[in-house]
Coordinates of C-alpha atoms in Angstrom, one line a residue:
X1 CA 101.4 -140.0 17.2
X2 CA 104.7 -140.9 18.8
X3 CA 108.1 -139.5 18.2
X4 CA 109.7 -139.7 14.8
X5 CA 112.9 -141.0 16.4
X6 CA 113.1 -144.6 15.4
X7 CA 115.5 -146.9 13.6
X8 CA 115.9 -146.0 10.0
X9 CA 116.5 -142.7 8.2
X10 CA 114.7 -139.6 9.3
X11 CA 113.4 -138.7 5.8
X12 CA 111.8 -142.2 5.5
X13 CA 110.1 -141.6 8.8
X14 CA 108.5 -138.4 7.5
X15 CA 107.5 -140.2 4.4
X16 CA 105.8 -142.8 6.6
X17 CA 104.0 -140.0 8.4
X18 CA 102.8 -138.4 5.2
X19 CA 101.5 -141.8 4.0
X20 CA 99.5 -142.1 7.2
X21 CA 98.1 -138.6 6.5
X22 CA 97.1 -139.6 2.9
X23 CA 100.1 -138.3 1.0
X24 CA 100.2 -134.8 2.4
X25 CA 100.1 -133.0 5.7
X26 CA 98.6 -129.8 6.9
X27 CA 100.6 -127.5 9.2
X28 CA 99.0 -124.8 11.4
X29 CA 98.9 -121.1 10.7
X30 CA 99.8 -117.7 12.2
X31 CA 100.1 -117.8 16.0
X32 CA 100.6 -114.2 17.1
X33 CA 97.7 -112.9 15.1
X34 CA 95.4 -115.4 16.7
X35 CA 96.6 -114.7 20.2
X36 CA 95.8 -111.0 19.7
X37 CA 92.4 -111.9 18.3
X38 CA 91.7 -113.7 21.6
X39 CA 92.8 -110.6 23.6
X40 CA 96.5 -111.2 24.2
X41 CA 98.8 -108.2 24.4
X42 CA 102.0 -109.3 22.7
X43 CA 103.6 -105.9 22.0
X44 CA 106.8 -107.1 23.7
X45 CA 110.3 -108.3 22.7
X46 CA 109.1 -111.8 23.7
X47 CA 106.2 -111.5 21.2
X48 CA 104.0 -114.6 21.3
X49 CA 106.3 -116.2 23.8
X50 CA 105.0 -113.7 26.4
X51 CA 101.8 -115.7 26.5
X52 CA 103.7 -118.7 28.0
X53 CA 104.0 -116.5 31.1
X54 CA 100.8 -114.4 31.0
X55 CA 98.2 -116.4 29.1
X56 CA 99.0 -120.1 28.6
X57 CA 95.3 -120.9 28.3
X58 CA 95.2 -118.8 25.1
X59 CA 98.2 -120.8 23.7
X60 CA 96.2 -124.0 24.2
X61 CA 93.1 -122.3 22.6
X62 CA 95.0 -121.4 19.4
X63 CA 96.5 -124.9 19.1
X64 CA 93.0 -126.3 19.4
X65 CA 91.6 -123.9 16.8
X66 CA 94.1 -125.2 14.3
X67 CA 93.6 -128.8 15.1
X68 CA 89.8 -128.3 14.6
X69 CA 90.7 -126.7 11.3
X70 CA 92.5 -129.8 10.0
X71 CA 96.1 -129.3 11.1
X72 CA 98.3 -132.5 11.3
X73 CA 101.2 -130.5 12.7
X74 CA 101.0 -127.9 15.4
X75 CA 104.0 -125.6 16.2
X76 CA 104.8 -124.6 19.7
X77 CA 104.8 -121.0 20.9
X78 CA 108.5 -120.9 21.4
X79 CA 109.6 -119.1 18.2
X80 CA 110.8 -116.1 20.2
X81 CA 111.3 -118.0 23.5
X82 CA 114.9 -117.9 24.3
X83 CA 116.7 -118.3 27.6
X84 CA 118.5 -115.0 27.0
X85 CA 115.2 -113.2 26.2
X86 CA 113.4 -114.5 29.3
X87 CA 116.4 -113.6 31.5
X88 CA 116.4 -110.1 30.1
X89 CA 112.8 -109.8 31.4
X90 CA 113.9 -110.7 34.9
X91 CA 113.4 -114.5 35.0
X92 CA 116.0 -116.9 36.2
X93 CA 117.7 -119.4 33.9
X94 CA 115.7 -122.2 35.5
X95 CA 112.4 -120.4 35.0
X96 CA 113.3 -119.7 31.4
X97 CA 114.1 -123.4 30.8
X98 CA 110.8 -124.4 32.4
X99 CA 108.9 -122.1 30.0
X100 CA 110.6 -123.7 27.0
X101 CA 109.4 -127.1 28.2
X102 CA 106.0 -125.6 29.0
X103 CA 105.6 -124.5 25.3
X104 CA 105.8 -128.2 24.3
X105 CA 103.6 -129.4 27.2
X106 CA 100.8 -126.9 26.1
X107 CA 100.9 -128.3 22.5
X108 CA 100.8 -131.9 23.7
X109 CA 97.9 -131.1 26.1
X110 CA 96.0 -129.5 23.2
X111 CA 96.6 -132.6 21.1
X112 CA 95.2 -134.8 23.9
X113 CA 92.2 -132.6 24.4
X114 CA 91.6 -132.7 20.6
X115 CA 91.8 -136.5 20.6
X116 CA 89.5 -136.8 23.6
X117 CA 86.9 -134.7 21.6
X118 CA 87.2 -137.1 18.7
X119 CA 84.6 -139.6 19.8
X120 CA 83.7 -142.7 17.7
X121 CA 81.2 -140.7 15.6
X122 CA 83.9 -138.2 14.4
X123 CA 86.9 -140.4 13.6
X124 CA 88.5 -139.6 10.3
X125 CA 88.7 -142.2 7.6
X126 CA 92.0 -143.0 5.9
X127 CA 92.4 -143.8 2.2
X128 CA 91.5 -147.4 2.5
X129 CA 88.3 -146.8 4.4
X130 CA 89.4 -147.8 7.9
X131 CA 88.5 -145.7 10.9
X132 CA 91.6 -144.0 12.1
X133 CA 92.8 -141.3 14.5
X134 CA 94.2 -138.4 12.5
X135 CA 98.0 -138.3 12.9
X136 CA 99.2 -135.1 14.8
X137 CA 102.7 -134.1 15.4
X138 CA 104.1 -131.4 17.8
X139 CA 106.9 -129.4 16.3
X140 CA 109.0 -127.3 18.8
X141 CA 109.7 -123.9 17.2
X142 CA 113.2 -122.4 17.2
X143 CA 113.4 -118.9 15.8
X144 CA 116.5 -117.3 14.4
X145 CA 119.0 -115.2 16.3
X146 CA 117.6 -112.2 14.6
X147 CA 114.2 -113.0 16.1
X148 CA 115.7 -112.7 19.6
X149 CA 117.3 -109.4 18.7
X150 CA 113.9 -108.1 17.6
X151 CA 115.6 -105.5 15.5
X152 CA 114.5 -106.6 12.0
X153 CA 117.6 -108.6 11.3
X154 CA 115.6 -111.8 11.0
X155 CA 114.3 -110.2 7.8
X156 CA 117.7 -109.0 6.6
X157 CA 119.9 -111.9 7.6
X158 CA 122.6 -109.5 8.5
X159 CA 124.0 -110.1 12.0
X160 CA 127.3 -108.3 11.7
X161 CA 130.9 -109.4 11.6
X162 CA 131.0 -110.2 15.3
X163 CA 128.5 -113.0 14.9
X164 CA 130.2 -116.3 13.9
X165 CA 128.9 -119.9 13.4
X166 CA 130.4 -120.7 16.8
X167 CA 128.6 -117.8 18.6
X168 CA 125.3 -118.8 16.9
X169 CA 125.8 -122.4 18.2
X170 CA 126.5 -121.1 21.7
X171 CA 123.4 -118.9 21.5
X172 CA 121.0 -121.7 20.4
X173 CA 122.6 -124.8 22.1
X174 CA 120.8 -124.9 25.4
X175 CA 117.4 -124.1 23.9
X176 CA 117.8 -126.9 21.4
X177 CA 119.0 -129.3 24.0
X178 CA 115.9 -128.6 26.2
X179 CA 113.4 -128.8 23.3
X180 CA 115.1 -132.1 22.1
X181 CA 114.1 -133.7 25.4
X182 CA 110.8 -131.9 25.9
X183 CA 108.5 -134.5 24.4
X184 CA 108.1 -132.8 21.0
X185 CA 108.1 -135.0 17.9
X186 CA 110.5 -132.8 16.0
X187 CA 112.1 -129.3 16.0
X188 CA 111.1 -126.7 13.5
X189 CA 114.0 -124.3 12.8
X190 CA 112.0 -121.4 11.3
X191 CA 112.5 -118.2 9.2
X192 CA 116.2 -119.0 8.6
X193 CA 117.6 -115.8 7.0
X194 CA 121.1 -116.8 6.0
X195 CA 123.4 -119.8 5.3
X196 CA 125.5 -119.3 8.4
X197 CA 122.7 -120.0 10.8
X198 CA 121.7 -123.1 8.9
X199 CA 125.2 -124.4 9.2
X200 CA 125.1 -123.7 12.9
X201 CA 121.9 -125.7 13.3
X202 CA 123.3 -128.6 11.3
X203 CA 126.3 -128.7 13.7
X204 CA 124.0 -128.6 16.7
X205 CA 121.9 -131.4 15.5
X206 CA 124.9 -133.6 15.2
X207 CA 126.1 -132.9 18.8
X208 CA 125.8 -135.6 21.4
X209 CA 122.5 -135.5 23.4
X210 CA 120.5 -133.8 20.6
X211 CA 118.6 -136.8 19.2
X212 CA 115.5 -135.5 17.5
X213 CA 114.4 -135.0 13.9
X214 CA 113.9 -131.5 12.5
X215 CA 113.0 -129.4 9.6
X216 CA 114.6 -126.2 8.2
X217 CA 112.3 -123.5 6.9
X218 CA 114.1 -120.6 5.1
X219 CA 112.6 -117.3 4.2
X220 CA 112.9 -115.3 1.0
X221 CA 111.9 -111.8 -0.3
X222 CA 112.4 -112.5 -4.0
X223 CA 111.9 -116.2 -4.7
X224 CA 115.6 -116.8 -5.4
X225 CA 117.7 -115.9 -2.4
X226 CA 117.4 -115.8 1.4
X227 CA 117.4 -112.3 3.0
X228 CA 121.2 -112.3 3.3
X229 CA 121.5 -112.5 -0.4
X230 CA 122.7 -116.2 -0.6
X231 CA 120.8 -118.4 -3.0
X232 CA 118.1 -120.7 -1.7
X233 CA 119.9 -123.5 -3.5
X234 CA 123.1 -123.0 -1.5
X235 CA 121.1 -123.0 1.7
X236 CA 119.1 -126.1 0.7
X237 CA 122.4 -127.9 0.0
X238 CA 123.5 -127.2 3.6
X239 CA 120.2 -128.5 4.9
X240 CA 120.2 -131.6 2.7
X241 CA 123.5 -132.6 4.1
X242 CA 121.9 -133.1 7.6
X243 CA 120.7 -136.7 8.2
X244 CA 118.4 -135.5 11.1
X245 CA 116.3 -133.3 8.8
X246 CA 112.9 -134.8 7.8
X247 CA 111.9 -131.9 5.6
X248 CA 113.2 -128.7 4.0
X249 CA 111.1 -125.7 3.1
X250 CA 110.0 -122.1 3.2
X251 CA 108.1 -120.0 5.6
X252 CA 107.4 -116.3 6.3
X253 CA 107.5 -115.5 2.6
X254 CA 105.0 -114.0 0.2
X255 CA 102.8 -116.7 -1.5
X256 CA 103.7 -115.5 -5.0
X257 CA 107.4 -116.6 -4.5
X258 CA 106.7 -120.2 -3.3
X259 CA 106.4 -121.9 -6.6
X260 CA 109.8 -120.9 -7.8
X261 CA 111.3 -121.7 -4.4
X262 CA 109.8 -125.2 -4.4
X263 CA 111.2 -125.8 -7.9
X264 CA 114.7 -124.7 -6.6
X265 CA 114.5 -126.9 -3.5
X266 CA 113.5 -129.9 -5.6
X267 CA 116.7 -129.5 -7.6
X268 CA 118.8 -130.3 -4.6
X269 CA 116.8 -132.5 -2.2
X270 CA 114.7 -135.6 -2.2
X271 CA 113.5 -134.8 1.3
X272 CA 109.8 -133.8 1.7
X273 CA 109.2 -130.1 1.1
X274 CA 107.3 -127.9 3.5
X275 CA 105.7 -124.6 2.7
X276 CA 103.9 -122.2 5.0
X277 CA 104.0 -118.7 3.6
X278 CA 102.6 -115.4 5.0
X279 CA 99.1 -114.2 4.0
X280 CA 100.7 -111.9 1.4
X281 CA 100.6 -108.8 3.5
X282 CA 103.8 -106.9 3.9
X283 CA 105.4 -106.1 7.3
X284 CA 106.5 -102.5 7.9
X285 CA 109.4 -103.1 10.3
X286 CA 109.9 -99.3 10.9
X287 CA 106.3 -98.7 12.0
X288 CA 105.8 -102.4 13.2
X289 CA 102.6 -103.0 11.4
X290 CA 101.2 -105.1 8.5
X291 CA 100.2 -103.5 5.3
X292 CA 97.6 -105.0 3.0
X293 CA 99.0 -106.4 -0.2
X294 CA 97.5 -105.2 -3.5
X295 CA 98.9 -108.3 -5.2
X296 CA 97.6 -111.1 -3.0
X297 CA 94.6 -112.1 -0.8
X298 CA 93.8 -115.1 1.3
X299 CA 91.8 -116.5 -1.7
X300 CA 94.9 -116.2 -3.9
X301 CA 97.0 -118.0 -1.2
X302 CA 94.6 -121.0 -1.1
X303 CA 94.4 -121.1 -4.9
X304 CA 98.2 -121.6 -5.1
X305 CA 98.1 -124.8 -2.9
X306 CA 97.4 -127.2 -5.8
X307 CA 100.3 -125.8 -7.8
X308 CA 102.7 -126.1 -4.9
X309 CA 101.7 -129.7 -4.5
X310 CA 102.2 -130.4 -8.2
X311 CA 105.6 -128.8 -8.1
X312 CA 106.7 -131.2 -5.3
X313 CA 105.7 -129.8 -1.9
X314 CA 103.9 -132.2 0.5
X315 CA 103.4 -130.2 3.8
X316 CA 101.3 -127.0 3.6
X317 CA 100.4 -124.4 6.2
X318 CA 100.5 -120.7 6.9
X319 CA 102.7 -118.2 8.7
X320 CA 102.1 -114.6 9.6
X321 CA 98.6 -113.3 9.3
X322 CA 97.1 -116.6 8.2
X323 CA 94.2 -118.0 10.4
X324 CA 92.4 -121.2 11.2
X325 CA 90.1 -120.3 8.2
X326 CA 93.2 -120.4 5.9
X327 CA 94.1 -123.8 7.3
X328 CA 90.6 -125.1 6.9
X329 CA 90.6 -123.9 3.3
X330 CA 93.9 -125.6 2.6
X331 CA 92.6 -128.8 4.2
X332 CA 89.5 -128.7 2.0
X333 CA 91.5 -128.1 -1.2
X334 CA 93.9 -131.0 -0.5
X335 CA 91.1 -133.3 0.7
X336 CA 89.2 -132.7 -2.6
X337 CA 92.3 -133.4 -4.6
X338 CA 93.0 -136.6 -2.7
X339 CA 89.5 -138.0 -3.3
X340 CA 90.2 -137.6 -7.1
X341 CA 92.5 -140.0 -9.0
X342 CA 96.0 -139.8 -7.4
X343 CA 98.5 -137.4 -8.8
X344 CA 101.1 -137.9 -6.1
X345 CA 104.7 -137.7 -7.0
X346 CA 107.3 -139.9 -5.5
X347 CA 110.8 -138.4 -5.5

């Protein structure tokens, strides 16, 4: 699948991609958990980005696991990969920039390996019965400023009075410039915890030399607001104003809040809606560990997918603590629905 940058509006290009996928697309799932399952030690301020230095083969392995599970979009291991963070670990600026590019190269290499494995006997079939190569996009991940700080502020959205829109733009600019020219199909701005950072991203996407589609994924702890306390509707209005955005949505959020959030997003945007929640477990930032939720399980997560689709979402995946099995289950649910009489909504 080539880049989404073509003539025409970005949102119509994502619509075209979704049509090629059969009306919906599947995004990959949790990355850090899978790296740990394969033996990686990521107890580090760089988190999963540490593996770009120490274990790039594991990054490729996780991408392939998700592709084999049905993902149409794989997200690079660059969520916590910042030039500032790499330099703090003793790398040069040049080495840091190379690692950002490497995160995209590893995803693209995984896609090619996957395609090479798809011999004639295992082609997917599209909705009109023709043999087709499953569309796969590579999304370059950009985590929030709070993710770089690694102090929990990505979950509170509170950066302090000294952080302005201009300082956020200065922080993110070089990383976004590099990822925009890295060969990725689009940029995924993830776990956005406040309106200010969304505004900074919109400005960056409009700067000269940054010519790439993107999506914004906000996070919420109550189904109504982002962590900073601003309404999801306010934030979505900021996102909807950006012509470069091909989708708007939610990630790193408990599954039980997604339905209300999708309904709110649909009030203010006609862009495709993407949802990739956490497993339902709760992160204890003080002790830095995940706590099992008594309210939700992986089975509950998957059972919600049909409802999210009915309410207007069209891209579905998982975030923290979800696995290739989660993505396989989502793929199966959506595939079964698509083989039934069409219930697709056109907005």
